[in-house]
Structure formats: C-alpha cells, structure tokens
PDB file of C-alpha atoms in Angstrom:
ATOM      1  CA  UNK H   1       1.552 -10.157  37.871  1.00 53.00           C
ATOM      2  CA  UNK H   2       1.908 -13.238  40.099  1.00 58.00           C
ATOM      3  CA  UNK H   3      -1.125 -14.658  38.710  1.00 59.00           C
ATOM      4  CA  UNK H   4       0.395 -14.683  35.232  1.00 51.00           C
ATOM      5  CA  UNK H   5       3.865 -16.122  36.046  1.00 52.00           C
ATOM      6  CA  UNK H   6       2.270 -18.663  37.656  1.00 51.00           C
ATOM      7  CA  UNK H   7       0.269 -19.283  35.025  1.00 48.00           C
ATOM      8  CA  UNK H   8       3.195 -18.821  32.690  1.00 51.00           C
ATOM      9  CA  UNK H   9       5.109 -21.589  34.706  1.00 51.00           C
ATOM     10  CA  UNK H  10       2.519 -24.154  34.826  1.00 55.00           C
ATOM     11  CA  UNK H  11       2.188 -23.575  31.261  1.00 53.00           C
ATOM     12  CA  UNK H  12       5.862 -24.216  30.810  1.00 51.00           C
ATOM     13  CA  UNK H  13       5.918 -27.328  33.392  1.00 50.00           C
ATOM     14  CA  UNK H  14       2.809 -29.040  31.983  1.00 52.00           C
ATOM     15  CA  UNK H  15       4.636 -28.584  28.426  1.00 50.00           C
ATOM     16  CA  UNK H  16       8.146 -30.197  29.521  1.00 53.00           C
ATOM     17  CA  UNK H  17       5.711 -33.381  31.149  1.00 47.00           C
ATOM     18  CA  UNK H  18       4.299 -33.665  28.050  1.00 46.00           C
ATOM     19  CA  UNK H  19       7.506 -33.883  25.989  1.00 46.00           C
ATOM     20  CA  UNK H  20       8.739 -36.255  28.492  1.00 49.00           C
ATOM     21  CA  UNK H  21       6.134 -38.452  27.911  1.00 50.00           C
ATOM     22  CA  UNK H  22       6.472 -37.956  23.873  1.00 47.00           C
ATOM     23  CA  UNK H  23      10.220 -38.740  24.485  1.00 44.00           C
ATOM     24  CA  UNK H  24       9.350 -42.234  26.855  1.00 48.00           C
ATOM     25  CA  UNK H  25       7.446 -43.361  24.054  1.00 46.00           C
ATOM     26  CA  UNK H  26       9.890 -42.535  21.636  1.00 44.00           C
ATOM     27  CA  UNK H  27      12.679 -44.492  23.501  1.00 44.00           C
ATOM     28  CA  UNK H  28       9.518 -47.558  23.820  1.00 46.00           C
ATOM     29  CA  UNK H  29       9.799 -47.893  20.475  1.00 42.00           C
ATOM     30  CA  UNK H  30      11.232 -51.382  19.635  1.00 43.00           C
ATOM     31  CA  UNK H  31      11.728 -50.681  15.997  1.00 43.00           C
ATOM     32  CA  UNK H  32      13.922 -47.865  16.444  1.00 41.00           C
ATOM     33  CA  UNK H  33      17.844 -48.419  15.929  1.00 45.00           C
ATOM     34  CA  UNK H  34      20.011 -47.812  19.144  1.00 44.00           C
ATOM     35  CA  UNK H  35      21.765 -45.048  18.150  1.00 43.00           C
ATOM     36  CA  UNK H  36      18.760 -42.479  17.349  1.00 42.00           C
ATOM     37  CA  UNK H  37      16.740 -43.171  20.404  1.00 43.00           C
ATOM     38  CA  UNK H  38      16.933 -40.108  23.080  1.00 43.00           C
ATOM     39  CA  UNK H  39      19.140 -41.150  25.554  1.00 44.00           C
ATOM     40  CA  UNK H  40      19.540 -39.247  28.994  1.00 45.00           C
ATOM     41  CA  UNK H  41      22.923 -36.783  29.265  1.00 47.00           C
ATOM     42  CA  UNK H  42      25.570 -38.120  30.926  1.00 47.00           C
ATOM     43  CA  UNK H  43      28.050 -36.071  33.293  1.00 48.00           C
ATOM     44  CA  UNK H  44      31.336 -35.747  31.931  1.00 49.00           C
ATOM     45  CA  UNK H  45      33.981 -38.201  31.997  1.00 46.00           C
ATOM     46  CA  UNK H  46      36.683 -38.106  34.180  1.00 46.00           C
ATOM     47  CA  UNK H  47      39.915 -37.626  33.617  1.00 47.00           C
ATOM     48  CA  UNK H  48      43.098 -39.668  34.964  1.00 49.00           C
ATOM     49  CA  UNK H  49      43.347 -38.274  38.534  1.00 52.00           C
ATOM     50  CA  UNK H  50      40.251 -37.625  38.937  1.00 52.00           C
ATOM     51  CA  UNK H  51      39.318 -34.638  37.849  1.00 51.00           C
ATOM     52  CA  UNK H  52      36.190 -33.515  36.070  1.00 49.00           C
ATOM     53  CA  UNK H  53      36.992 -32.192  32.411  1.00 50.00           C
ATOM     54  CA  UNK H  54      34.751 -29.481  33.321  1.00 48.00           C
ATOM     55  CA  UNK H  55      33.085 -28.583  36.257  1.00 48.00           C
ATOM     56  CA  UNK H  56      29.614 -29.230  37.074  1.00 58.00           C
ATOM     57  CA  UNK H  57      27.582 -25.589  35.774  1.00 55.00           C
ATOM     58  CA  UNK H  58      24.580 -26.246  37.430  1.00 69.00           C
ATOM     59  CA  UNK H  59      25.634 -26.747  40.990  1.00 85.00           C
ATOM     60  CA  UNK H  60      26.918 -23.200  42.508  1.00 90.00           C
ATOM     61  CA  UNK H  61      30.600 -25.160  43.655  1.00 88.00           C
ATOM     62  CA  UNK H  62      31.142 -26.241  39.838  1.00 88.00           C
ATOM     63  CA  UNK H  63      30.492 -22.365  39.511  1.00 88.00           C
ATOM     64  CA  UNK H  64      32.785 -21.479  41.819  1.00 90.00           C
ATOM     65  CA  UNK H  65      35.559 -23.812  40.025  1.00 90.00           C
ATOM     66  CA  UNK H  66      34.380 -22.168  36.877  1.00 89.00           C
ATOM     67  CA  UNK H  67      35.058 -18.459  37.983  1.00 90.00           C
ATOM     68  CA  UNK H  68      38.163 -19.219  39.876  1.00 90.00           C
ATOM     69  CA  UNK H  69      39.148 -20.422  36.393  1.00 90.00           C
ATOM     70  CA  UNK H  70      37.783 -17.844  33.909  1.00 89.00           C
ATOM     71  CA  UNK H  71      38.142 -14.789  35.866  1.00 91.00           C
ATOM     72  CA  UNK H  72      41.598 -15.680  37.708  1.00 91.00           C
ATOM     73  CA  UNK H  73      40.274 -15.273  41.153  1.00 91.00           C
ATOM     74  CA  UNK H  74      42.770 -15.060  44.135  1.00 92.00           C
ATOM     75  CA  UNK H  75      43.071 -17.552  46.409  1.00 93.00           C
ATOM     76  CA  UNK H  76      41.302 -15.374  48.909  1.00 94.00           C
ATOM     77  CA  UNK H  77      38.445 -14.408  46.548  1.00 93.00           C
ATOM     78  CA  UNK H  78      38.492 -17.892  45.363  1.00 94.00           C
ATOM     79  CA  UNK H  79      37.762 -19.263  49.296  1.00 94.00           C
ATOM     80  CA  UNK H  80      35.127 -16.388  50.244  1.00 95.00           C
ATOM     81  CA  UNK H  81      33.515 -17.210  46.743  1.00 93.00           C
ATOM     82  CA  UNK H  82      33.387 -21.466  47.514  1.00 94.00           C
ATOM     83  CA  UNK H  83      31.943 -20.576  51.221  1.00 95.00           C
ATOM     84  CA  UNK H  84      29.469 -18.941  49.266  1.00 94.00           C
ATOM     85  CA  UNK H  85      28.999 -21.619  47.062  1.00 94.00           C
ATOM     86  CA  UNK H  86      28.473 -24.259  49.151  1.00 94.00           C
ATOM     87  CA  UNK H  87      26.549 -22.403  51.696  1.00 94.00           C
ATOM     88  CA  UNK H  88      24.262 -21.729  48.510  1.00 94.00           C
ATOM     89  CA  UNK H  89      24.168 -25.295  47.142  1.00 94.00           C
ATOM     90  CA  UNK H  90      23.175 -26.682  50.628  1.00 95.00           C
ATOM     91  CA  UNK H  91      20.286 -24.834  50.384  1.00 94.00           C
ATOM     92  CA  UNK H  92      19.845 -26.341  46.427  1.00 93.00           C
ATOM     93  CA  UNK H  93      19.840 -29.670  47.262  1.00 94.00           C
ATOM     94  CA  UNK H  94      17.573 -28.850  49.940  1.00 94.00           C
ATOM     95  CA  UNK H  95      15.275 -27.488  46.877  1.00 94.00           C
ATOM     96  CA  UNK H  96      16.141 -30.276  44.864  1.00 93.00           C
ATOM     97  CA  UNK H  97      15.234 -33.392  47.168  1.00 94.00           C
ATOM     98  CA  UNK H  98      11.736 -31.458  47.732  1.00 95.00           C
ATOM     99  CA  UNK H  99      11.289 -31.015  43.350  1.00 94.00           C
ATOM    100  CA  UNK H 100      12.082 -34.269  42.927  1.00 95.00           C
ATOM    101  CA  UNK H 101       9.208 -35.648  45.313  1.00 95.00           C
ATOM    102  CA  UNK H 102       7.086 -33.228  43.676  1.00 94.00           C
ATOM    103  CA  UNK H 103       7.848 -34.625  40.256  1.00 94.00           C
ATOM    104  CA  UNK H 104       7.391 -38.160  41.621  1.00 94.00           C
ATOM    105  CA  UNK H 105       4.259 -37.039  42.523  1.00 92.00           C
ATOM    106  CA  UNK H 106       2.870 -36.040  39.829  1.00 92.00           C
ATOM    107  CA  UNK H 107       4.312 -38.790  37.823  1.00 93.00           C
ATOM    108  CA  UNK H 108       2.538 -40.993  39.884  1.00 93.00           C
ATOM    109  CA  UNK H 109      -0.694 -39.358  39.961  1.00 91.00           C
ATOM    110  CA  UNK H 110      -0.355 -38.635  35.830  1.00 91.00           C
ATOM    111  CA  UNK H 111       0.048 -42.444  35.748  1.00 92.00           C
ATOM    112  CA  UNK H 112      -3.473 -42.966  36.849  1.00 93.00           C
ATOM    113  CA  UNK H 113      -6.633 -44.083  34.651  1.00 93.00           C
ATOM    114  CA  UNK H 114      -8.176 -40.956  35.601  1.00 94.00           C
ATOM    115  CA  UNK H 115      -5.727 -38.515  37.728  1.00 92.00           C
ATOM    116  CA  UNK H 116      -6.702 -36.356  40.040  1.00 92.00           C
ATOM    117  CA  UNK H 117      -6.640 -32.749  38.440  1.00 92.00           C
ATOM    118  CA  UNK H 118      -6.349 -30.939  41.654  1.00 93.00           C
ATOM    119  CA  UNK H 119      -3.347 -32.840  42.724  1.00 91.00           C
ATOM    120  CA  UNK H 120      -1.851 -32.170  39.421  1.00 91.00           C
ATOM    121  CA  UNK H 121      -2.728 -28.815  39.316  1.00 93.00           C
ATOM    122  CA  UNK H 122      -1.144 -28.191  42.679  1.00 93.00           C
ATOM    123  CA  UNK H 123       1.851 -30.231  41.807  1.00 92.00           C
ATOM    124  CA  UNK H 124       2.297 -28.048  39.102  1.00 93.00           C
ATOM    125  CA  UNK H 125       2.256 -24.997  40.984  1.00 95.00           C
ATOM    126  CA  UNK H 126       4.515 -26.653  43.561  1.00 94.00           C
ATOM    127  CA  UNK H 127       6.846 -27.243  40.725  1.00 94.00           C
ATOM    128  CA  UNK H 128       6.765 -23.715  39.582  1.00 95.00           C
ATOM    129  CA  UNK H 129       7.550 -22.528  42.392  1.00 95.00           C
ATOM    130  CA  UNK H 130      10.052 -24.827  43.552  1.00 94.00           C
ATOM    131  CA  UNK H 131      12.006 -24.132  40.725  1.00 95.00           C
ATOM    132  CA  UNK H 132      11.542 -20.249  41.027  1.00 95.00           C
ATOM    133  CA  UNK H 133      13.094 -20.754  44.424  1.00 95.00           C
ATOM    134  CA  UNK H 134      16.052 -22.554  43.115  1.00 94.00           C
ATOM    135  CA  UNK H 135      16.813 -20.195  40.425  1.00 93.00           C
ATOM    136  CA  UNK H 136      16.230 -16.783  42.861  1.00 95.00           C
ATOM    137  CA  UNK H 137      19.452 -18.842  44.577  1.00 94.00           C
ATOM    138  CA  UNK H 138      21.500 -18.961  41.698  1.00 92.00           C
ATOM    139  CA  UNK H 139      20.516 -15.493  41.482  1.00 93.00           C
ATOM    140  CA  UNK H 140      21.517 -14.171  44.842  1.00 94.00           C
ATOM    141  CA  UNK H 141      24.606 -15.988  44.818  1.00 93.00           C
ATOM    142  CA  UNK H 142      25.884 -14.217  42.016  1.00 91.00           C
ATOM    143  CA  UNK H 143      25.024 -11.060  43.661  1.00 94.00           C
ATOM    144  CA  UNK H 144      26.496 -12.067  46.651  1.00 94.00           C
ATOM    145  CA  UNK H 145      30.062 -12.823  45.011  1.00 93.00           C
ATOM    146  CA  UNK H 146      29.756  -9.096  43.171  1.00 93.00           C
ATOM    147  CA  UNK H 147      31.400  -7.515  45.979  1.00 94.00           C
ATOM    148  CA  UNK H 148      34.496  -9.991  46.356  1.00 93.00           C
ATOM    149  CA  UNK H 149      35.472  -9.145  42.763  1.00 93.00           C
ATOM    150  CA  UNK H 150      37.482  -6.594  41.186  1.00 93.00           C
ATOM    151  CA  UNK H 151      35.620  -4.132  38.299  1.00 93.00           C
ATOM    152  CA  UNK H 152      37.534  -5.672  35.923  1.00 94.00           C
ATOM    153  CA  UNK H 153      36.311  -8.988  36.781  1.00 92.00           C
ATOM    154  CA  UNK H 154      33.051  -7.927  37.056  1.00 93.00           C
ATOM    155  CA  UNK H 155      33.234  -6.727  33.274  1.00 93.00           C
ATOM    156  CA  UNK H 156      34.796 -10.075  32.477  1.00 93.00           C
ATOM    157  CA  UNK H 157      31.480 -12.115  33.911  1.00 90.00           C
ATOM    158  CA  UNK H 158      29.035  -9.391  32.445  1.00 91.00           C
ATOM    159  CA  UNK H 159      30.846 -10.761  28.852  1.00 92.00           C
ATOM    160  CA  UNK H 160      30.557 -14.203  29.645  1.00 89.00           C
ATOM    161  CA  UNK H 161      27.166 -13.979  30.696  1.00 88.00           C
ATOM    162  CA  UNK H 162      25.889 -12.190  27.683  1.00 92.00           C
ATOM    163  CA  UNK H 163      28.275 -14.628  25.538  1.00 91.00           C
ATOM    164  CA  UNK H 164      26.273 -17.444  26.956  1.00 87.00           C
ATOM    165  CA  UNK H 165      22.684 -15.665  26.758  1.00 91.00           C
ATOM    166  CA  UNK H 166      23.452 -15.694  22.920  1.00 91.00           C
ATOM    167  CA  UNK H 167      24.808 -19.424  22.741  1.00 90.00           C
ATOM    168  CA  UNK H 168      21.674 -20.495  24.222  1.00 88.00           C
ATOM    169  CA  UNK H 169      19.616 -17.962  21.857  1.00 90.00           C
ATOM    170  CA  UNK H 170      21.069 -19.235  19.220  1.00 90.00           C
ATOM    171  CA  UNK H 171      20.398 -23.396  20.799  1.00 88.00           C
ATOM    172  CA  UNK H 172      16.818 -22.456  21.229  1.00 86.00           C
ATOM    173  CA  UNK H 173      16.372 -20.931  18.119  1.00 87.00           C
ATOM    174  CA  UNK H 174      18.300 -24.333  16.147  1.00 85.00           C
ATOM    175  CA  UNK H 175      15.700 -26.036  17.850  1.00 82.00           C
ATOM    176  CA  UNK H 176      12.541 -24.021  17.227  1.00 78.00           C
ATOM    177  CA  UNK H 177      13.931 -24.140  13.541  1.00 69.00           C
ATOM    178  CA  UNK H 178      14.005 -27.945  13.728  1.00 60.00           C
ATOM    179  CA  UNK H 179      11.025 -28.160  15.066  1.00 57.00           C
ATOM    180  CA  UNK H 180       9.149 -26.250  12.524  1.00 57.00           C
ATOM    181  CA  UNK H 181      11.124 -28.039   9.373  1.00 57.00           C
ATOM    182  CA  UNK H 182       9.767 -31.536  11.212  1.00 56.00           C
ATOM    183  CA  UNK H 183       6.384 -30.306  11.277  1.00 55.00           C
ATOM    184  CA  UNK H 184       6.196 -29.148   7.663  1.00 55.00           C
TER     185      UNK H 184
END
C-alpha cells in the first residue's frame, strides 16, 4: 500500500513538473499576445484598511478567519481555534521552506544536459512526501478544532466541505473536458 502511493505521488509530481515546463515555454513564446499567456495567481487585493477581501485558504490562520466567519464562532472558540492555527501553520512553513528546497533541487538538477535520475527520483519522493506531511497537518488540525465546536457547527463545516468537494469536482472535470476538446 505504501509502495503504490508513493508511486501514485511521484506519478502525480513528475506530471505537475512536466506541465510546468509546458507552461514556461508557453509564457517563452514571443509571438503570443499579453493577455493569453499563463500568468502566475496573484493574492487578493487589499482593501482600504487593510484588510484581505478574503482570507488566505491555504494557510490554517486564513482558516481560522474563515470559520470564525462562516460558522459564527465565539470569541472563545474563535481564540482556542487561532492557537491552533498558528501552532499548526508554524509547523507548515516549517514544511514549506524544506518543499521549496526540494523543488529547487530538482529544478536545478532537471536543468542539466543529462540529470542525474537518482537525484530526481529521490527528489521526487522527497516531494511526495513532503507534501503528504503538509496535508496530514491540515488534516489534524481540523480534527483538532472538532471538539471546540458545537454539533451544529460541526454539521455546518461537514456542508461546506462537501459543497467545496463538488466545486472542485466540477473545476477538475471543466478542465479534463477542456483538455480533451483541445486534443481532438
């Protein structure tokens, strides 16, 4: 079973490198007008004073903002939940700094004539499970929060949750449509 998520995540990582590269040389591309070329996201803008126009979903504080919002969280839930939060998202930077020398790794290395494929092999597995890490995280912090919360706020996520699962369902299968309509 390990064997095959690993595989499974490799799989997955050395497919996002490879659209990465397919999207560099897309934006290389001199002929191509401005506004179709993939450009990175940017964060949201900010409002006057300050504040975000929404808060930041992958970091576990912007989830914290988020909850305190959508499921009208007491001040006391609200503070117990933010401890958790940014006890959790300490540990998610920590996660992110080491991804992001892992990626630079193997950007580096895939940047080579001929690259090594045992450093990009274990750079891949690194990623994998680097990422698993960070998303086990965002896992346990939501089951750490479940007993600050109220049953009916604990229906309220389940909802949400399951209203997102379906948005992105539905975004992944746009895309998979796209994709096949391009092909054809």
């Amino acid at each position: 079973m390990k064997r095959a998520l690993v595989c499974l995540f490799s799989f997955v990582f050395a497919c996002m490198f490879v659209f990465a590269a397919d999207v560099k040389k897309t934006n290389a591309v001199a002929d191509i007008p401005d506004e179709t070329k993939v450009t990175e996201k940017k964060k949201p803008a900010r409002e006057e004073g300050g504040e975000q126009k929404r808060p930041d979903m992958q970091s576990l504080t912007g989830m914290a903002e988020m909850l305190k919002k959508t499921l009208e969280l007491t001040d006391e839930q609200y503070k117990k939940v933010k401890e958790l939060a940014e006890k959790g998202q300490k540990e998610l930077d920590v996660k992110g700094a080491e991804l992001k020398k892992i990626i630079e790794a193997f950007d580096a290395e895939r940047a080579k004539d001929t690259p090594d494929l045992g450093k990009v092999k274990d750079a891949i597995e690194k990623r994998a499970k680097s990422l698993g890490e960070m998303e086990f995280l965002r896992f346990k912090f939501n089951i750490d929060i479940k007993p600050l919360l109220k049953p009916e706020q604990i229906e309220k996520m389940k909802e949400m949750r399951k209203k997102m699962e379906e948005h992105m369902k539905s975004a992944r299968d746009k895309r998979g449509k796209a994709t096949k309509e391009e092909k054809e």
